[in-house]
Short mmCIF file of C-alpha atoms in Angstrom, two decimals:
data_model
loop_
_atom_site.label_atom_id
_atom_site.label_comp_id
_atom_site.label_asym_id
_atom_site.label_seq_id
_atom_site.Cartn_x
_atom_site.Cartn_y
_atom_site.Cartn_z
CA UNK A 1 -6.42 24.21 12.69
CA UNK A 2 -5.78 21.77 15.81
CA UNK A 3 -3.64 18.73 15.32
CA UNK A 4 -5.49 15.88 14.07
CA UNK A 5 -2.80 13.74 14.34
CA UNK A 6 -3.32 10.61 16.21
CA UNK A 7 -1.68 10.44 19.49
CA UNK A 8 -0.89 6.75 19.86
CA UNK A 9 2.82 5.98 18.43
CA UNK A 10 2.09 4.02 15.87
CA UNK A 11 5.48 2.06 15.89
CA UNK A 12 5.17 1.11 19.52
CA UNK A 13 4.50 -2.20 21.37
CA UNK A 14 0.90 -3.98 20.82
CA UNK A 15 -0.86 -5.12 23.00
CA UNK A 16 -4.38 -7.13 22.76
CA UNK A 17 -7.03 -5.39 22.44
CA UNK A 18 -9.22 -5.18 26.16
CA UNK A 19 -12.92 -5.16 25.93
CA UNK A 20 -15.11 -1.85 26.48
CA UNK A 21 -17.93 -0.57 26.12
CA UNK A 22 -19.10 1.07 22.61
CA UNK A 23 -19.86 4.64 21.58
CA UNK A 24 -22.22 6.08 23.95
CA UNK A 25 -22.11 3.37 26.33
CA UNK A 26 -21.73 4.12 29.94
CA UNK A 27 -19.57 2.99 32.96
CA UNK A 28 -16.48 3.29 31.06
CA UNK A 29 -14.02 4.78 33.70
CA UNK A 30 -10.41 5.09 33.09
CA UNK A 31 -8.64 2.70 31.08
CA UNK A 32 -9.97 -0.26 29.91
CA UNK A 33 -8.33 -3.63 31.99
CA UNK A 34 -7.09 -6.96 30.69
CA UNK A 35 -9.03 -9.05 28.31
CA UNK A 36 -11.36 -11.66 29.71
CA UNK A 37 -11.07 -14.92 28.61
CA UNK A 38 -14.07 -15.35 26.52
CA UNK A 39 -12.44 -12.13 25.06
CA UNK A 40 -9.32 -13.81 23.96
CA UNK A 41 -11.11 -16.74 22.94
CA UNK A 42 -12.92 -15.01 20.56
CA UNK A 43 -10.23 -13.10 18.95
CA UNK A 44 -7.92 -16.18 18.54
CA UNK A 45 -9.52 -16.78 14.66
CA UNK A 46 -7.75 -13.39 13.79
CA UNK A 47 -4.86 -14.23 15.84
CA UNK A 48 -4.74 -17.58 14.09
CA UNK A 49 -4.88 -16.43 10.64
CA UNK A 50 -2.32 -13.70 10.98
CA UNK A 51 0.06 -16.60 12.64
CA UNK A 52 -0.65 -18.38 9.80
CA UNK A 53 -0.57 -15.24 6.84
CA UNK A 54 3.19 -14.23 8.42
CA UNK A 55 6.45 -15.74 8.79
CA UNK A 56 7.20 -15.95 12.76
CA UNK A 57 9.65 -12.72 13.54
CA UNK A 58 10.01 -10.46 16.72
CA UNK A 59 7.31 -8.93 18.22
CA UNK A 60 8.61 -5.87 17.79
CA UNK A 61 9.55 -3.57 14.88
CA UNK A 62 12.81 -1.43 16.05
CA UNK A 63 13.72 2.30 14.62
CA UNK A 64 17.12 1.79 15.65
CA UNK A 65 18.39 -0.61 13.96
CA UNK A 66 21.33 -0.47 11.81
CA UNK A 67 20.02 -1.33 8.54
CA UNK A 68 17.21 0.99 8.89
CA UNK A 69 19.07 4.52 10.31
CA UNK A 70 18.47 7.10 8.41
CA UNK A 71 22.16 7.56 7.60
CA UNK A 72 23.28 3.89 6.47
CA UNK A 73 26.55 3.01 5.77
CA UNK A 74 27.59 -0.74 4.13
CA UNK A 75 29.79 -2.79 3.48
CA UNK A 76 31.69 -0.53 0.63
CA UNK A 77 31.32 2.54 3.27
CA UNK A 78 29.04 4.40 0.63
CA UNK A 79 26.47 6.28 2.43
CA UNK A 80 22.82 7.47 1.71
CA UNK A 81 20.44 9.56 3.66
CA UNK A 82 17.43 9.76 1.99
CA UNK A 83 16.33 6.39 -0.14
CA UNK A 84 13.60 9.07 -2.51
CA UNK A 85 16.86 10.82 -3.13
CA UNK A 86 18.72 7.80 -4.24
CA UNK A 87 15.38 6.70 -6.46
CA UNK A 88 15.55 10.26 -8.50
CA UNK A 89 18.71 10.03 -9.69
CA UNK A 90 17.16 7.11 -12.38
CA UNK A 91 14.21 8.59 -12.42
CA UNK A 92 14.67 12.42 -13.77
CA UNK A 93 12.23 13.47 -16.36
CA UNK A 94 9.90 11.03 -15.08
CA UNK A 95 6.30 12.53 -15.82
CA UNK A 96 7.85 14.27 -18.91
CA UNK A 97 8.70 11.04 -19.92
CA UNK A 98 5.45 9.31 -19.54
CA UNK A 99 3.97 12.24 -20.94
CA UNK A 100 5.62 11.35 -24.53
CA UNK A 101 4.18 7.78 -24.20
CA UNK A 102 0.95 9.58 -23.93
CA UNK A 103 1.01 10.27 -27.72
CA UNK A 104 -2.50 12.02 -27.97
CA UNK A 105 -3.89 14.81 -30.40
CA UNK A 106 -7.00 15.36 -29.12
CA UNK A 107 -6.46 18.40 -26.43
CA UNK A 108 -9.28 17.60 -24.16
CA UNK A 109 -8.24 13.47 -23.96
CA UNK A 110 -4.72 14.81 -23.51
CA UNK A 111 -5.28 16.72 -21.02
CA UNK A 112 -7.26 14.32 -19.27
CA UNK A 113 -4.90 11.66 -19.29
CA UNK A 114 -1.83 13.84 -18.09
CA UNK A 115 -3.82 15.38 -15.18
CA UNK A 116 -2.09 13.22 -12.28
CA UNK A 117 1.25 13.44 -14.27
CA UNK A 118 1.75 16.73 -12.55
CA UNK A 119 5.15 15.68 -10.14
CA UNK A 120 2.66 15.82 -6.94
CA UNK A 121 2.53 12.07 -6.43
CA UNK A 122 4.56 10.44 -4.15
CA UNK A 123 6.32 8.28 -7.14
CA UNK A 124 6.92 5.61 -4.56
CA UNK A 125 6.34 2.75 -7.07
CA UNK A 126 8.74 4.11 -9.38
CA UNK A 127 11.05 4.76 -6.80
CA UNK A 128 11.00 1.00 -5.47
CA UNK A 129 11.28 -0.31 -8.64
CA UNK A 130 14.41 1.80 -9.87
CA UNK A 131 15.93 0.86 -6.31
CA UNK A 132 15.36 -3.05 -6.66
CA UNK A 133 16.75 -2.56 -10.19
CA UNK A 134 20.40 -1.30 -8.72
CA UNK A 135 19.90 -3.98 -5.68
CA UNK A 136 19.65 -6.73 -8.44
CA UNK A 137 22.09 -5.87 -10.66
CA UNK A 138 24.65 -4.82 -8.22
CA UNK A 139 23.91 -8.46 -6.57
CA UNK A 140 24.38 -9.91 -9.79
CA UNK A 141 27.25 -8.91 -10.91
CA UNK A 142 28.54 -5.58 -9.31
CA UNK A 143 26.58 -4.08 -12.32
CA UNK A 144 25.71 -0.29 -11.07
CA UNK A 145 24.09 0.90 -13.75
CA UNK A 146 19.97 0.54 -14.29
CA UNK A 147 19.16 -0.94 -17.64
CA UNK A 148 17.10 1.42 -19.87
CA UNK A 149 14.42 -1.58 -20.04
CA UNK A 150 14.58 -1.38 -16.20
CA UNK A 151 13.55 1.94 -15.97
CA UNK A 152 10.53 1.68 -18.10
CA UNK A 153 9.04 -0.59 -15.58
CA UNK A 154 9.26 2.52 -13.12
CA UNK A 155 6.93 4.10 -15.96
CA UNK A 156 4.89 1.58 -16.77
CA UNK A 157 4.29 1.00 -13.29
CA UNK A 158 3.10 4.40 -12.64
CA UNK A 159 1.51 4.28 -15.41
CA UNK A 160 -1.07 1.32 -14.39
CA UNK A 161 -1.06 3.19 -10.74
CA UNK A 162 -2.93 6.08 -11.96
CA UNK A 163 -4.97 4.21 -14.60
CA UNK A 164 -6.44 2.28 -11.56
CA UNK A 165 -6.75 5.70 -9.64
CA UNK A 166 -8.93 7.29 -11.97
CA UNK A 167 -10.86 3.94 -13.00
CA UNK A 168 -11.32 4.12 -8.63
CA UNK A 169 -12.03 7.61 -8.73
CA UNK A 170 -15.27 6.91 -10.96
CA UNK A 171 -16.35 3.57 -9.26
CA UNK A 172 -16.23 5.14 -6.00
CA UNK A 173 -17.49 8.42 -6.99
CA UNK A 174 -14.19 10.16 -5.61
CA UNK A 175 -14.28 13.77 -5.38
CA UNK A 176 -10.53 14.87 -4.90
CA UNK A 177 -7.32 12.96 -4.95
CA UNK A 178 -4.05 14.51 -4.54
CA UNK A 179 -5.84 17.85 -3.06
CA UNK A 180 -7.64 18.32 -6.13
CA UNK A 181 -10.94 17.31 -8.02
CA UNK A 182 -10.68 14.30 -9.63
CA UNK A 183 -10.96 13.22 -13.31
CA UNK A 184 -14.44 12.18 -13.31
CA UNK A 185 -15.46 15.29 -11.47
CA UNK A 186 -14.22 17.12 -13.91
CA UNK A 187 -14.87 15.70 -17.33
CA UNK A 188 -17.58 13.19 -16.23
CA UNK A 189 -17.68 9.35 -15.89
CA UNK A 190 -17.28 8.02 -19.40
CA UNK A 191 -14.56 10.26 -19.95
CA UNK A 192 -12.49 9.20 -17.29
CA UNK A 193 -13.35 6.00 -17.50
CA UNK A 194 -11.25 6.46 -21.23
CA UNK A 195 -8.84 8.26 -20.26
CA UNK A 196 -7.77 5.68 -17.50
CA UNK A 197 -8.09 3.22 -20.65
CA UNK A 198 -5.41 5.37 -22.24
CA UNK A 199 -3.29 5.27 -20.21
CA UNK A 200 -3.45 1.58 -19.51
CA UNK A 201 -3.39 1.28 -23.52
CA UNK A 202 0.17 3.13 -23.72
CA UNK A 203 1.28 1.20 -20.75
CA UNK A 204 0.66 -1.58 -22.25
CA UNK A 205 2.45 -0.35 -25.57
CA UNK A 206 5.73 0.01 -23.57
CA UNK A 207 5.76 -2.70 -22.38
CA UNK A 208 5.51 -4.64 -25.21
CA UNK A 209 8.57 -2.53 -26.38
CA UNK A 210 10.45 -4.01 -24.30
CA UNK A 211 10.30 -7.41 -26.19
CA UNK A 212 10.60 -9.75 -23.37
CA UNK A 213 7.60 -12.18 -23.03
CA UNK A 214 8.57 -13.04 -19.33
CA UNK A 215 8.20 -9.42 -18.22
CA UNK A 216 5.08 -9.13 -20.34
CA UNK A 217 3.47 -11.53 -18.57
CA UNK A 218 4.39 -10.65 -14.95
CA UNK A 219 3.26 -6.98 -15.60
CA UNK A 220 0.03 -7.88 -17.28
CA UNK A 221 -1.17 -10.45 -14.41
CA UNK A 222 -1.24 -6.86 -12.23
CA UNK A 223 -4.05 -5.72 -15.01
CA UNK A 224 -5.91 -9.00 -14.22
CA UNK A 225 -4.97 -8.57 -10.51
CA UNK A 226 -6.24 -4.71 -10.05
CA UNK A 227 -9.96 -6.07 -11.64
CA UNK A 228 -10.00 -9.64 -9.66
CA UNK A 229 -9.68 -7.07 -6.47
CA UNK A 230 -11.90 -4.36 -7.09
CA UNK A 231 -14.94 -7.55 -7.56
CA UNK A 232 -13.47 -8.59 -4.47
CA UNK A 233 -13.98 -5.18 -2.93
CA UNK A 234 -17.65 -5.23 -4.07
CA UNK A 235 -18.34 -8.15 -2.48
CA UNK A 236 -18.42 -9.44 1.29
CA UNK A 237 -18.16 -12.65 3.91
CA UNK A 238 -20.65 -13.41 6.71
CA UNK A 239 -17.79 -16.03 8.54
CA UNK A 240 -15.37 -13.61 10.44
CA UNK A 241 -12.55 -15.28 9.65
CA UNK A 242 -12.98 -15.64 5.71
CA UNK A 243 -13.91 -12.10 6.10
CA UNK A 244 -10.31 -11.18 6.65
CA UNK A 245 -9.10 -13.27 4.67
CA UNK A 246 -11.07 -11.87 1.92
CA UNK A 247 -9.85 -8.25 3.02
CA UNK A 248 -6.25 -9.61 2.72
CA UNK A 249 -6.87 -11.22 -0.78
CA UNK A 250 -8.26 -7.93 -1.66
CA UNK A 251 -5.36 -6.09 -0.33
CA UNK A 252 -2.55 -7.87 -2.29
CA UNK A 253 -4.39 -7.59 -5.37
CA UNK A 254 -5.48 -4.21 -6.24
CA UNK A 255 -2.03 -2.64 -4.17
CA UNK A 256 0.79 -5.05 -3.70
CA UNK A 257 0.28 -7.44 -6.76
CA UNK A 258 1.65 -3.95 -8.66
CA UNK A 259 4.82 -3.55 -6.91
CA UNK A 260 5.38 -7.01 -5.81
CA UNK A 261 5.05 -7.86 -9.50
CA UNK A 262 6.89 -4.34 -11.08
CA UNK A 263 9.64 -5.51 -8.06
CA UNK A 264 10.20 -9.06 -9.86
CA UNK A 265 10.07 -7.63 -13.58
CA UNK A 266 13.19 -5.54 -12.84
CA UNK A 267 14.93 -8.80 -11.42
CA UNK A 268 14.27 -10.72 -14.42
CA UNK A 269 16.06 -8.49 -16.62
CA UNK A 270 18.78 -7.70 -14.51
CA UNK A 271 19.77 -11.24 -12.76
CA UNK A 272 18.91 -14.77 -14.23
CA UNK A 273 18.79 -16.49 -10.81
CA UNK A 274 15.28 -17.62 -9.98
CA UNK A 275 15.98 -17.18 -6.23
CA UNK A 276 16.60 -13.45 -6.71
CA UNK A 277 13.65 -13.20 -8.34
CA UNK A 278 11.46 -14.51 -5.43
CA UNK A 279 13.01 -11.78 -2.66
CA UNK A 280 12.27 -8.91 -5.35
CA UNK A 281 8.83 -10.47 -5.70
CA UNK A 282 7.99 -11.11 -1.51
CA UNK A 283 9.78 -7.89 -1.00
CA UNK A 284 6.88 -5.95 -3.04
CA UNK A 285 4.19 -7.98 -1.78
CA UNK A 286 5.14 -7.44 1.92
CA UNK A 287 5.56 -3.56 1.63
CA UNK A 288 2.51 -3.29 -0.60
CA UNK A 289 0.60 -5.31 1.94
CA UNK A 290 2.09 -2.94 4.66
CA UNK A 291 1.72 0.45 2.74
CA UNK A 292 -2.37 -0.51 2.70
CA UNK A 293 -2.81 -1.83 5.69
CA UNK A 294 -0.91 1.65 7.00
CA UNK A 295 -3.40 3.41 4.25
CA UNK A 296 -6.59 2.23 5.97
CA UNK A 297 -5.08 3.05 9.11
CA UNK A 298 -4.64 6.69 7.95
CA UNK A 299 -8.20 6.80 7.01
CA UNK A 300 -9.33 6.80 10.55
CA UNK A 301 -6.60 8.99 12.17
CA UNK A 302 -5.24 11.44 9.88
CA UNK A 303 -7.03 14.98 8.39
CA UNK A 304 -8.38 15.47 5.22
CA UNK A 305 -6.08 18.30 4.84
CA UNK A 306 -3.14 15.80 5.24
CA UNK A 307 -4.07 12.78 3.10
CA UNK A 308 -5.43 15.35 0.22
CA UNK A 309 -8.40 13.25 -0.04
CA UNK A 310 -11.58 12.87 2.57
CA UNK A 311 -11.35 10.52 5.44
CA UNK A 312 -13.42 7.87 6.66
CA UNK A 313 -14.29 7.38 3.12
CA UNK A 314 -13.86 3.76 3.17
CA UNK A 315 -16.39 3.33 5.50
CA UNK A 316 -18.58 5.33 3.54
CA UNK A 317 -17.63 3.08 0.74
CA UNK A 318 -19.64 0.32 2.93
CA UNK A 319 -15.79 -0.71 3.09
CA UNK A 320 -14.94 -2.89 6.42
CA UNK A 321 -10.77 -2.75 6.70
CA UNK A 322 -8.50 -3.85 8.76
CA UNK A 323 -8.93 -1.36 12.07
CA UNK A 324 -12.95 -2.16 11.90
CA UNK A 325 -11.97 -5.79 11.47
CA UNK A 326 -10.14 -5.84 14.19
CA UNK A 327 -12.37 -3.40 16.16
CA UNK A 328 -15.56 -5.96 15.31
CA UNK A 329 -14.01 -8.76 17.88
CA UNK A 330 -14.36 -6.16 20.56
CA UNK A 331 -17.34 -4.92 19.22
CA UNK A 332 -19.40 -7.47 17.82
CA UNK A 333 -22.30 -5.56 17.05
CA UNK A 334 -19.98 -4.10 14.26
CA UNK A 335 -21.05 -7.14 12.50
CA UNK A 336 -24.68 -6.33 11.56
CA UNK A 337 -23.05 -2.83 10.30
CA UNK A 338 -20.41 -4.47 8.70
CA UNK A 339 -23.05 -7.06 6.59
CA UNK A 340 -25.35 -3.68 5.53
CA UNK A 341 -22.11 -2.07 4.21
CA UNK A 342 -22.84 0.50 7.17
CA UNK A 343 -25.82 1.81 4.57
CA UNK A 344 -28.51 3.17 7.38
CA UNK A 345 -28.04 6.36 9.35
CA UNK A 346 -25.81 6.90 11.83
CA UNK A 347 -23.81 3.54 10.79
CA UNK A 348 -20.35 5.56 9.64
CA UNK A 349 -20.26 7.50 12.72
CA UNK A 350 -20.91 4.83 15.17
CA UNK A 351 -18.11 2.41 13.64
CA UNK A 352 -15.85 5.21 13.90
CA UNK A 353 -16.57 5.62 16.81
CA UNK A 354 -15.84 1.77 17.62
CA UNK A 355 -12.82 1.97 15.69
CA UNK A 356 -11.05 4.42 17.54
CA UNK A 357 -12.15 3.34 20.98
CA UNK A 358 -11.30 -0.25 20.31
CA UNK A 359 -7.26 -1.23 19.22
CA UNK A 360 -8.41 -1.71 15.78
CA UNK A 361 -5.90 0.76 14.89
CA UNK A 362 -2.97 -0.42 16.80
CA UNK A 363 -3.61 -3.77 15.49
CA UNK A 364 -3.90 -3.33 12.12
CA UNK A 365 -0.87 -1.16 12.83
CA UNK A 366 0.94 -4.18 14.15
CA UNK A 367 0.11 -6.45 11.31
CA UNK A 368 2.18 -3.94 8.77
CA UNK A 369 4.74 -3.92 11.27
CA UNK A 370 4.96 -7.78 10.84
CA UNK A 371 4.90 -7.69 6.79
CA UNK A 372 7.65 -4.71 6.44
CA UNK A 373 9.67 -7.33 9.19
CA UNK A 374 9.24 -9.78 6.19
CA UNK A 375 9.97 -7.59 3.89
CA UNK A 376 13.51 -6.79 5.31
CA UNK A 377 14.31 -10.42 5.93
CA UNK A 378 13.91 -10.71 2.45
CA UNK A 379 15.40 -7.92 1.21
CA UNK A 380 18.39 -8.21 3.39
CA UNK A 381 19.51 -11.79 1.31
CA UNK A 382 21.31 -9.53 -1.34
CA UNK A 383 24.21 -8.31 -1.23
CA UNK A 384 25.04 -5.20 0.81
CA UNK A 385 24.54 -1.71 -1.54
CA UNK A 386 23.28 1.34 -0.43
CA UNK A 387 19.95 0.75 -2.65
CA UNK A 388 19.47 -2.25 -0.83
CA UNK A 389 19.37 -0.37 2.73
CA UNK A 390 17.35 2.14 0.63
CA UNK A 391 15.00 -0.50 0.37
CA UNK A 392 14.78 -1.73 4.03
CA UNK A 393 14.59 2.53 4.88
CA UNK A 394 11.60 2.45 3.02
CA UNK A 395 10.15 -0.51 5.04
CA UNK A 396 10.18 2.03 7.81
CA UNK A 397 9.27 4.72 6.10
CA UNK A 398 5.52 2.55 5.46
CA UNK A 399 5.15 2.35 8.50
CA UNK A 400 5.60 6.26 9.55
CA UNK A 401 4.29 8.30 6.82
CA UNK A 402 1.54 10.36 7.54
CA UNK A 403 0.03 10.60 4.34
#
């Protein structure tokens, strides 16, 4: 099979996106030149709101710097090389462990709920929250150990993950996830739509086990979070700018509020200082926000093969992300496709087409860039550990992954 990798380097410079003509259009020859100005004028809402949506860093995110190398040292001269590597050693057993909070006689509902407990998952949630855990404690009080309450976050976090995946699966009509068929393919709607209820249900048990009412309450405002973004998702804006806005909203909700949230719930049992729990909460909001944004990116430039699920699919969704948001102020006749949820013939195809001749993708690119920044200027306030450069690693890592 050819590469279908996209060929722009997606942690390079940006640029603003230049004019040109759409799919099928003629006179485009060579490269497309600057922006005029009625061009720039008309992308400056965007510009604005991202100003505004940011904190003001560099314009550039750099591979080579020292807190992010892939061999870190601190300040105690430990070393890591790998932050996933770091993450497993709390996290062993994991799916075998969330498997015995699935407490479930009947073999069909069991085997239902346990399908995406199968150790093919990324575990990046988990593997955040276990990492913030040591980063907390250790900035606490030196404290390297991670608190058996702190671990069952990891699980309970995973645990609402792929509750929301397979509630997804069915709204969306998903056909594979993870390279495979999906629940509701499977067993049907209404059964997956219970067994996702399951699993929130014995989620929810563990974390009341945990007998802290604090903790309780941060983890279930990602329940209320996940819902208040999937309406959001079924709806739409007309005004551009509220439009992104909206997609942003959206964004944090249903993705980041879980590990931005799971990322604070750690802190509170490990440090009682307010302020540290604040960086573990922007810290998860920033890299959730990023690992999206880099997620609708992938839609448009990576294989099927590679992301184990079909591509394009949010814009078969009638789903306008980031790259077609930013394609649209090149492109404004996006706009009538984006209002129709790109329902009529021909619509998916042609904003695809937009996308990827437009700087949609390098934008959108360029906005995660800008939230993992954030992220590491939070992050970096602790104290120097290696799960703390584990956690600025994985900033990068966001923003490279290919799947």
């Amino acid at each position: 099979m050819a590469s279908c990798r996209w060929p722009w380097r997606r942690c390079g410079s940006w640029r603003p996106a230049a004019r040109s003509p759409g799919p099928g259009s003629p006179g485009r020859v060579g490269p497309p030149g600057p922006p005029s100005t009625a061009d720039a004028s008309a992308q400056m809402p965007y510009f604005n709101l991202v100003k505004s949506l940011t904190s003001a860093f560099p314009n550039r995110f750099h591979h080579s710097t020292s807190a992010s190398c892939c061999h870190s040292r601190t300040q105690s001269g430990e070393q890591y090389s790998d932050p996933f590597k770091l993450g497993w050693r709390d996290l062993t057993g994991l799916y075998e462990d969330i498997r015995k909070e699935l407490l479930i006689s009947t073999t069909e509902l069991k085997e239902m709920s346990e399908y995406y407990f199968d150790g093919k998952g990324k575990a990046f949630r988990p593997i955040i929250v276990v990492l913030m855990a040591r980063a907390c404690n250790i900035h606490h009080n030196n404290s390297r150990d991670v608190q058996a309450s702190q671990r069952s976050i990891a699980l309970i976090a995973e645990m609402i993950h792929t509750a929301s995946l397979v509630h997804d699966d069915v709204i969306d009509d998903a056909s594979s996830r993870r390279g495979k068929h999906t629940v509701n393919k499977i067993w049907g709607e209404k059964k997956a739509v219970l067994a996702g209820d399951l699993i929130l249900s014995a989620a929810s048990i563990a974390l009341a086990r945990i007998g802290n009412t604090t903790v309780i309450s941060i983890l279930t405002q990602v329940i209320e979070d996940l819902v208040r973004g999937e309406f959001l998702q079924l709806g739409s804006k007309e005004n551009e700018t509220e439009r992104f806005a909206h997609y942003l909203e959206k964004t944090f909700k249903k993705t980041a509020s879980l590990i931005a949230n799971s990322c604070k719930a750690v802190s509170v049992l490990g440090c009682p200082d307010p302020v540290v729990h604040e960086i573990a909460y922007q810290y998860g909001k920033n890299v959730g926000i990023a690992f999206q944004l880099i997620d609708d990116v992938l839609d448009f430039t990576s294989c099927s093969d590679q992301m184990g699920k079909p591509t394009s699919a949010d814009l078969k969704l009638g789903l306008a992300t980031g790259p077609v948001l930013f394609a649209c102020q090149q492109f404004p006749e996006m706009n009538a496709m984006i209002m129709r949820r790109f329902s009529l013939p021909g619509d998916v195809d042609r904003a695809r087409q937009y996308v990827l001749q437009s700087d949609g993708v390098q934008q959108t690119t360029y906005l995660a860039q800008r939230y993992c920044h954030e992220a590491i200027r939070e992050i970096s306030k602790l104290r120097p550990s290696p799960e703390r450069d584990a956690l600025i690693q994985l900033s990068e890592i966001v923003l490279t992954r290919e799947k």
